[in-house]
Coordinates of C-alpha atoms and ligand atoms in Angstrom, one line a residue:
X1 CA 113.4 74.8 63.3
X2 CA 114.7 76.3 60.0
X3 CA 114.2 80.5 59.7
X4 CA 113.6 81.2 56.4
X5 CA 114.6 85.0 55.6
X6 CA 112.3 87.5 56.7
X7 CA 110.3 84.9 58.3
X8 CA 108.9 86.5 62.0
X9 CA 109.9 83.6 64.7
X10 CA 109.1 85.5 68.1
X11 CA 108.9 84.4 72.3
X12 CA 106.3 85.2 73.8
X13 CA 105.8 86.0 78.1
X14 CA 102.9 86.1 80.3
X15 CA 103.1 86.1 84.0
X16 CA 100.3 89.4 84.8
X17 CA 98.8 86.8 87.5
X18 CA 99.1 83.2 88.3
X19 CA 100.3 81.3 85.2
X20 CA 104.1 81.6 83.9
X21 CA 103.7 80.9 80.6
X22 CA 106.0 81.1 77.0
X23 CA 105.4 80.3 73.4
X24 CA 106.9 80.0 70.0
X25 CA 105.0 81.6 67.5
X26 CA 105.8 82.2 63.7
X27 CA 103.5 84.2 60.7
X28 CA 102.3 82.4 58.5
X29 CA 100.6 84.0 55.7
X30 CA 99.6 86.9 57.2
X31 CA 98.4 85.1 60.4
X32 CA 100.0 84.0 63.6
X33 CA 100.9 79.9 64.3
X34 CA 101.8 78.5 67.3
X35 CA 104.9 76.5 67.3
X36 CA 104.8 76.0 71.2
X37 CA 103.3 76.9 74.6
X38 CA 104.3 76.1 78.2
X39 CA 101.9 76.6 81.0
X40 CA 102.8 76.7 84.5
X41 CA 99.6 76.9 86.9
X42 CA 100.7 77.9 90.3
X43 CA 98.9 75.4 93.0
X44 CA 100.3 77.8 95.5
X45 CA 97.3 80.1 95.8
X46 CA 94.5 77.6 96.1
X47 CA 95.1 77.3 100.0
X48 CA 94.4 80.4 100.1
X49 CA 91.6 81.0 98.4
X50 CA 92.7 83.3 96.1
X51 CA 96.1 85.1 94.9
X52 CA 98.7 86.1 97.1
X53 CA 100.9 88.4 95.0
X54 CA 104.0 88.2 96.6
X55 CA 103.3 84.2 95.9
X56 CA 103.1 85.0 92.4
X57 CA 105.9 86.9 91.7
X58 CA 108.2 84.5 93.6
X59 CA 107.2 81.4 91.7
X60 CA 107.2 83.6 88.3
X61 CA 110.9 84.1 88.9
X62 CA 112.1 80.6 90.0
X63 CA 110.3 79.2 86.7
X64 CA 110.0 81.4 83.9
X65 CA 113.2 80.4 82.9
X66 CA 112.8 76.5 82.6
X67 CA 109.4 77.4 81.3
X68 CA 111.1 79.6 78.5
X69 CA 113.6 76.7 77.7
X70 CA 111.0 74.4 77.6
X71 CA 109.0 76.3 75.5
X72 CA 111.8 76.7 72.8
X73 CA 112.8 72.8 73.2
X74 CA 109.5 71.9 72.2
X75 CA 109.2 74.3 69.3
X76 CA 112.6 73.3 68.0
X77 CA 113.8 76.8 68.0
X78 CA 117.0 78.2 69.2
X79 CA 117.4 81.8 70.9
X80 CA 119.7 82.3 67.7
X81 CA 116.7 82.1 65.4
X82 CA 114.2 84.6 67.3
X83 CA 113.4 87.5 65.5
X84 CA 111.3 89.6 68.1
X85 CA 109.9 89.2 72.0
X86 CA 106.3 90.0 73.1
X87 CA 105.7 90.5 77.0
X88 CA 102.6 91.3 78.9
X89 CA 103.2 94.8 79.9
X90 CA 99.8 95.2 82.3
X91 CA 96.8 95.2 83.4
X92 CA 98.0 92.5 86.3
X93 CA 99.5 92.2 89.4
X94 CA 102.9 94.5 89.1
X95 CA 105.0 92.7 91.2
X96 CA 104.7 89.2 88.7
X97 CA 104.1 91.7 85.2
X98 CA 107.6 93.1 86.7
X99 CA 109.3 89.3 86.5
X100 CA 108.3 88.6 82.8
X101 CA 109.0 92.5 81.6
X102 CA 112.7 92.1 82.9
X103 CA 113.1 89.1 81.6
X104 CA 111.5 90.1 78.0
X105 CA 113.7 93.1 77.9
X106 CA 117.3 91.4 79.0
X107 CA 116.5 89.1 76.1
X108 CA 115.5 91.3 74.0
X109 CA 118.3 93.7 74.7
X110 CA 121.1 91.2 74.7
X111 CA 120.0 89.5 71.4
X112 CA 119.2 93.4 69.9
X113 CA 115.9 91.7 69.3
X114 CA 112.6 94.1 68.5
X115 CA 110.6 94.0 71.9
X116 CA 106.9 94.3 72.0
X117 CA 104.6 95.1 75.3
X118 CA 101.2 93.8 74.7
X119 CA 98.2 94.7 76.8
X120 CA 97.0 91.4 78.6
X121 CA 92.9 91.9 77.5
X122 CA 94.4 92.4 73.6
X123 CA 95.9 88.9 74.3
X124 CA 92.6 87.4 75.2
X125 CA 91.3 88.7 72.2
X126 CA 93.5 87.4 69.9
X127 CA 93.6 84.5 71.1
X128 CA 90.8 82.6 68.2
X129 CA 93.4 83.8 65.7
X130 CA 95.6 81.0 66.6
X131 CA 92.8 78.3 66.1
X132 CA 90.2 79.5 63.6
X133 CA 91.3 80.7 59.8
X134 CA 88.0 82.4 59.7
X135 CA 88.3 84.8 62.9
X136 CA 88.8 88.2 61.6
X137 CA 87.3 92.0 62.7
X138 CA 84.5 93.1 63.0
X139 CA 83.1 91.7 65.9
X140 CA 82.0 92.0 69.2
X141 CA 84.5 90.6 71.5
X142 CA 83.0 89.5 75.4
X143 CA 86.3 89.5 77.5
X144 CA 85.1 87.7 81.0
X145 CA 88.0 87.1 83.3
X146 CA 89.0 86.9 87.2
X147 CA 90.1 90.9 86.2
X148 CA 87.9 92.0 83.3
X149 CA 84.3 91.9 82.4
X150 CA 84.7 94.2 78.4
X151 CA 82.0 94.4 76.3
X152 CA 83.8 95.6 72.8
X153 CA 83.3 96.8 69.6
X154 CA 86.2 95.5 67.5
X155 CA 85.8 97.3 64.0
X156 CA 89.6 96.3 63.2
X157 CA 92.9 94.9 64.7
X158 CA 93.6 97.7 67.2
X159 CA 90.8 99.6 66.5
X160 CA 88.3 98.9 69.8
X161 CA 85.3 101.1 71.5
X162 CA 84.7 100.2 74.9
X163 CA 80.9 99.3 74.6
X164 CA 80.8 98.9 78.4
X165 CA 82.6 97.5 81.1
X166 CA 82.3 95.6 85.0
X167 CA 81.4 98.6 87.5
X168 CA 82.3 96.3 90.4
X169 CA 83.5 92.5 90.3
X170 CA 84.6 91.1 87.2
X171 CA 82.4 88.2 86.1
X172 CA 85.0 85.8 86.6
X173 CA 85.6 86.9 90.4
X174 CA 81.9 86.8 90.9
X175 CA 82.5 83.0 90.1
X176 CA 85.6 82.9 92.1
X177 CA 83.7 84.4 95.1
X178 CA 80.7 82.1 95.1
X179 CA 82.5 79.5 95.0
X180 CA 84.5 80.2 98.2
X181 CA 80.8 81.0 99.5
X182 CA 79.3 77.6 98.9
X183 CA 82.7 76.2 100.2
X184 CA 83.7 74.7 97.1
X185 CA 87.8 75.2 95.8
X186 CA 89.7 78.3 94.2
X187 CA 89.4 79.2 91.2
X188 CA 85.6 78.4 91.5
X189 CA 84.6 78.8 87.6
X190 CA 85.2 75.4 86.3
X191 CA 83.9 73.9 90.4
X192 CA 80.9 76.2 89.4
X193 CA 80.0 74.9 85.9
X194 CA 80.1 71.5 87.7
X195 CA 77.9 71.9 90.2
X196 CA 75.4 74.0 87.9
X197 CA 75.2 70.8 85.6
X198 CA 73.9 68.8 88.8
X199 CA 71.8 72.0 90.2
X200 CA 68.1 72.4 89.4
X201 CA 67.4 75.7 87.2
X202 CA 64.1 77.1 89.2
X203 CA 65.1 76.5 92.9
X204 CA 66.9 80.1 93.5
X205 CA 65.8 83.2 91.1
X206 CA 68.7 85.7 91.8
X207 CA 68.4 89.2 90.4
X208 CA 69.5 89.5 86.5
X209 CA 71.8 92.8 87.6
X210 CA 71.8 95.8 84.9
X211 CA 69.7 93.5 82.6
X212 CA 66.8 96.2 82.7
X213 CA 69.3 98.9 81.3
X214 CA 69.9 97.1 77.7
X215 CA 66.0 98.6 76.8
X216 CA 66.9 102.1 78.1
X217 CA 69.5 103.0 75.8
X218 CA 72.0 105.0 78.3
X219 CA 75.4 105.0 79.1
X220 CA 74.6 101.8 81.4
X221 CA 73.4 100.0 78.8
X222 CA 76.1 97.4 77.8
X223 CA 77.6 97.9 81.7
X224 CA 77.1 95.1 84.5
X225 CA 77.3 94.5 87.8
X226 CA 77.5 91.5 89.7
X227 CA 78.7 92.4 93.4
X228 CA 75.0 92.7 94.2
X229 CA 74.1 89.0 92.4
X230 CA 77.2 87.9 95.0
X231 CA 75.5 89.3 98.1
X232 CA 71.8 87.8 96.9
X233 CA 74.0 84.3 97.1
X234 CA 75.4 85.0 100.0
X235 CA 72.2 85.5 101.6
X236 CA 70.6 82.6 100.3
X237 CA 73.3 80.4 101.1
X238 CA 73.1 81.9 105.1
X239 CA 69.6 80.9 105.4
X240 CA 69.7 77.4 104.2
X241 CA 69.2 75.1 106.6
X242 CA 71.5 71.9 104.9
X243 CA 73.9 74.2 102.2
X244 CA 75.4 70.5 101.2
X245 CA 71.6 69.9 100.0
X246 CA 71.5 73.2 98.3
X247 CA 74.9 73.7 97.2
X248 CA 74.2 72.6 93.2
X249 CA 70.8 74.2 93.1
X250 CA 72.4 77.6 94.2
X251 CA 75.2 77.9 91.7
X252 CA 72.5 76.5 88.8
X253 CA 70.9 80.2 90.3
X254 CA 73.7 82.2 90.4
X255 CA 75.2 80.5 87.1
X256 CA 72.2 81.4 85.2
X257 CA 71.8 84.8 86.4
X258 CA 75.3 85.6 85.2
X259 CA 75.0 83.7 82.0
X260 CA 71.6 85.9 81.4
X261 CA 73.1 89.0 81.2
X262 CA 76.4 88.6 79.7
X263 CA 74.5 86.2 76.6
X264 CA 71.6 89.2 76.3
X265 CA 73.9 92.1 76.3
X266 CA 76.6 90.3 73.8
X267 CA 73.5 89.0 71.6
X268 CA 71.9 93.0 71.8
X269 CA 75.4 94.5 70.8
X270 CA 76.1 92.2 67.6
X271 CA 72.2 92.6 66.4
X272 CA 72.4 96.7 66.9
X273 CA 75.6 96.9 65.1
X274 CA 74.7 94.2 62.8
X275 CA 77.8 92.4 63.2
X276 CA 77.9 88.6 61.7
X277 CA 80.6 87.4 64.2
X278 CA 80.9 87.5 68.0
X279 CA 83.7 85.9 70.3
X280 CA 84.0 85.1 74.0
X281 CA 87.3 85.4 75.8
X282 CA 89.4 85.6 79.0
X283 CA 88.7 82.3 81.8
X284 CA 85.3 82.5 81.8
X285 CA 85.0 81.6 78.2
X286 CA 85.7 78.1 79.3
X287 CA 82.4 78.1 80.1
X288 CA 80.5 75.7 77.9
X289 CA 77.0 76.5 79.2
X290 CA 78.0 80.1 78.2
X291 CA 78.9 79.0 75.0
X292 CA 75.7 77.3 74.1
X293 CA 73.5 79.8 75.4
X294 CA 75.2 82.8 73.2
X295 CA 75.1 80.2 70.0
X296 CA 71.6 79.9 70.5
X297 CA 70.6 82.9 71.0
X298 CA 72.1 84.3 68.0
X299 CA 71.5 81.7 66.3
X300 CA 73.4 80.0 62.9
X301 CA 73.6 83.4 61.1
X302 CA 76.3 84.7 63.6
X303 CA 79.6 83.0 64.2
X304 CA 80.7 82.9 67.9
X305 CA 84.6 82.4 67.9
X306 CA 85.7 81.0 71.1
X307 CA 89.0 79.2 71.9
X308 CA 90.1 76.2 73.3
X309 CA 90.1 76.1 76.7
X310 CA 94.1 76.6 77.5
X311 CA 93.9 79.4 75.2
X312 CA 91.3 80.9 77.4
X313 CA 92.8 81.1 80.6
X314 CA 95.6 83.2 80.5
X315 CA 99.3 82.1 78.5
X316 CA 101.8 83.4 76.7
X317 CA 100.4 81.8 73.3
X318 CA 97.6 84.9 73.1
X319 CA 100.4 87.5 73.8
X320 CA 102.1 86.3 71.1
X321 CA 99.4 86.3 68.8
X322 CA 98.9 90.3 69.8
X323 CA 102.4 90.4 69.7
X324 CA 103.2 89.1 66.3
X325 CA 100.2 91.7 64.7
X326 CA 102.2 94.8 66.5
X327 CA 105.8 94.0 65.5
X328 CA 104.7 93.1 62.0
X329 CA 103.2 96.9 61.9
X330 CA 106.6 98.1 63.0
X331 CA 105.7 99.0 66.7
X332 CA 108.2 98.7 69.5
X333 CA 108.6 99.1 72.6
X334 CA 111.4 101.2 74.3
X335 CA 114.2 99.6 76.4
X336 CA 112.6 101.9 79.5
X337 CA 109.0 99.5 78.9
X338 CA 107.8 99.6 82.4
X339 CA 105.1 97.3 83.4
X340 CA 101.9 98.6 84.6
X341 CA 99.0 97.3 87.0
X342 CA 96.1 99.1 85.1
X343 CA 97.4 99.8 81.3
X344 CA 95.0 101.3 79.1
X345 CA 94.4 99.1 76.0
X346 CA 96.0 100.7 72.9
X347 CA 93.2 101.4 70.1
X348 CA 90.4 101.9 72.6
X349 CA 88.4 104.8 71.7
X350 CA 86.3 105.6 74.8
X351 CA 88.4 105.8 78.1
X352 CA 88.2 103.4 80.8
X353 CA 85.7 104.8 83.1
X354 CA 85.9 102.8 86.3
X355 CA 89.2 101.3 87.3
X356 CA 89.2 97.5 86.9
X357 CA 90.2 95.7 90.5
X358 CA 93.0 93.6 90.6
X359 CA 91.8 89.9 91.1
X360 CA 94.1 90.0 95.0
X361 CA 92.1 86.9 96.5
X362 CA 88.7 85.5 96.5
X363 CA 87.7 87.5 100.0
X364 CA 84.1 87.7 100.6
X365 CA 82.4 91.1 101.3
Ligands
KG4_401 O1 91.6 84.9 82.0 P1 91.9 84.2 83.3 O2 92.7 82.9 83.2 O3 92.8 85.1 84.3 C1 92.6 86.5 84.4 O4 93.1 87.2 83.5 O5 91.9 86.9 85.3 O6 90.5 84.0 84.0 C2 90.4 83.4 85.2 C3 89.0 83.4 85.7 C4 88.8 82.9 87.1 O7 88.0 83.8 87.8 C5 88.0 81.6 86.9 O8 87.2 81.3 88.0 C6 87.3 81.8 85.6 O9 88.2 82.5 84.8 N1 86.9 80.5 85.0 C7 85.6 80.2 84.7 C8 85.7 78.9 84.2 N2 87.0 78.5 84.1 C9 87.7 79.6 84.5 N3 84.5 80.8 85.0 C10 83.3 80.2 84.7 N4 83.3 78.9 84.2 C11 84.4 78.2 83.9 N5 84.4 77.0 83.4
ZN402 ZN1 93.5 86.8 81.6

């Protein structure tokens, strides 16, 4: 790859959970393209059900570096020609954020490269940029992932108000922990959306949980829940006499539920702050009956932004994205950048309230 002068070539590193991932990215006009990403999915954890973060960090350490090679190779880029590394500095498990911020920094450090830490969420919602000339602030973002469930208001790069937030499971672990309910593989969001399809849409009417509070115009308004929706499943799945029969026709009733409330509160935030753009983000944007329900909701007027799938789950393409925006501000990170298991996103104006959980395994409460 030629480097013309000034030009910003930087790595990018993401390992907050079970994917060890690198990327290539350049600016280009202003905006961030991807030159190359490597993504390593760790089969480990599925025998578990969940993540086992001693697991992660391990298999972060023995393959971040052939991922980072790899990820170079294919961009055609030398460690010569770098110009900056971005890291995911939290929220995540600690133990596999620690592998990646070492690894950032001894780079970074040995090259006297500019080193960014980005916040993992910020990633997520960058990560559109990469795909769609058109994606730009303001919007409301939906971040729905195994950690997060973030309802935002994102009036410019960096410039965020929480409009409300999971105060339990994430919506993402909801999916993860119906899944290991109805006996069906980890992680359960894509397994879900399959059976869904198949399931019929009346059988099981679970509770809609916090939908009532979008008319009351409180603090809770934009806020979910979904560890009671999980227990109403649970039940429903104990008392059925043949669960193979029911299996589809229970996650069409837990699907929908959770589709109900995350499509009415996005849709109610864009029209109140009349917003022309909205965009889904973190795993559960891989959701294509998400996707279609939002878009119809809100109809042609309002563009929802959503990106491919492997830019949805998590990889070091997003955190580049994120990256590239910071360092091309002139913001750095110090050679003491510590990784940290619940980060507060930089630019958010209201202060996380309730601490999100680290996604640990898909147990069953
Ligand atoms: O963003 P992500 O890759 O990792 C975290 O930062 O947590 O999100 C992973 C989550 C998992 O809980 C997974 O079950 C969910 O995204 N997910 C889905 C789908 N694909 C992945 N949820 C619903 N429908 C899907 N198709
Ligand atoms: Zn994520």
């Amino acid at each position: 790859m030629t480097k013309r002068s000034g030009a910003q070539i930087i790595l990018a590193i993401e390992t907050s959970c079970d994917e060890t991932s690198a990327a290539v990215l350049v600016e280009d006009g202003g905006r961030p393209a991807l030159r190359s990403v490597v993504i390593l999915s760790q089969d480990v954890h599925a025998v578990f059900g969940g993540v086992v973060p001693e697991l992660a960090s391990r298999a972060h350490l023995r393959t971040l570096g052939s991922v980072v090679d790899r990820a170079l190779d294919q961009a055609g880029a030398s460690l010569e020609e770098l110009t900056g590394v971005a890291v995911t500095a939290g929220p995540g498990l600690v133990g596999a954020l620690l592998v990646g911020v070492m690894y950032g920094k001894t780079l970074a450090w040995s090259r006297n490269l500019p080193l960014i830490g980005v916040h993992h969420m910020e990633g997520h919602l960058f990560a559109p940029a990469l795909e769609d000339p058109e994606y730009r602030p303001p919007f409301v973002g939906l971040l729905v992932s195994g950690g997060h469930t973030m309802l935002l208001d994102v009036r410019g790069w960096g410039d965020y108000r929480l409009l409300g937030q999971t105060r339990d499971d994430a919506a993402g672990e909801a999916f993860d922990k119906v899944a290991t309910i109805l006996g069906l593989g980890y992680p359960g969001g894509p397994v879900i959306e399959r059976q869904a399809a198949l399931g019929r849409p009346d059988r099981y009417e679970f509770p809609r949980p916090m939908l009532q509070e979008l008319d009351r115009d409180g603090p809770a308004q934009y806020e979910f829940s979904f560890s009671g929706l999980k227990t109403a499943v649970l039940r429903a799945a104990r008392s059925s006499p043949d669960l193979e029969h029911d299996r589809a026709d229970l996650a069409r009733g837990f699907q929908d539920a959770v589709l109900d409330v995350l499509v009415a509160k996005t849709a109610h935030a864009v029209e109140a702050l009349g917003y022309q753009q909205a965009m889904i983000g973190g795993g559960v944007a891989c959701n294509r009956a998400l996707a279609a329900r939002l878009r119809e909701r809100l109809g042609a007027s309002v563009r929802v932004a959503i990106a491919s799938n492997r830019l949805n789950t998590d990889n070091a393409a997003m955190i580049g994205a994120a990256g590239l925006w910071r360092l091309g501000r002139g913001e750095r990170s110090g050679w003491d950048l510590e990784p940290a298991a619940d980060l507060p996103m930089p630019g958010l104006a209201r202060p996380t309230p309730h601490r999100p959980r680290e996604r640990r395994s898909a147990d069953v409460t």
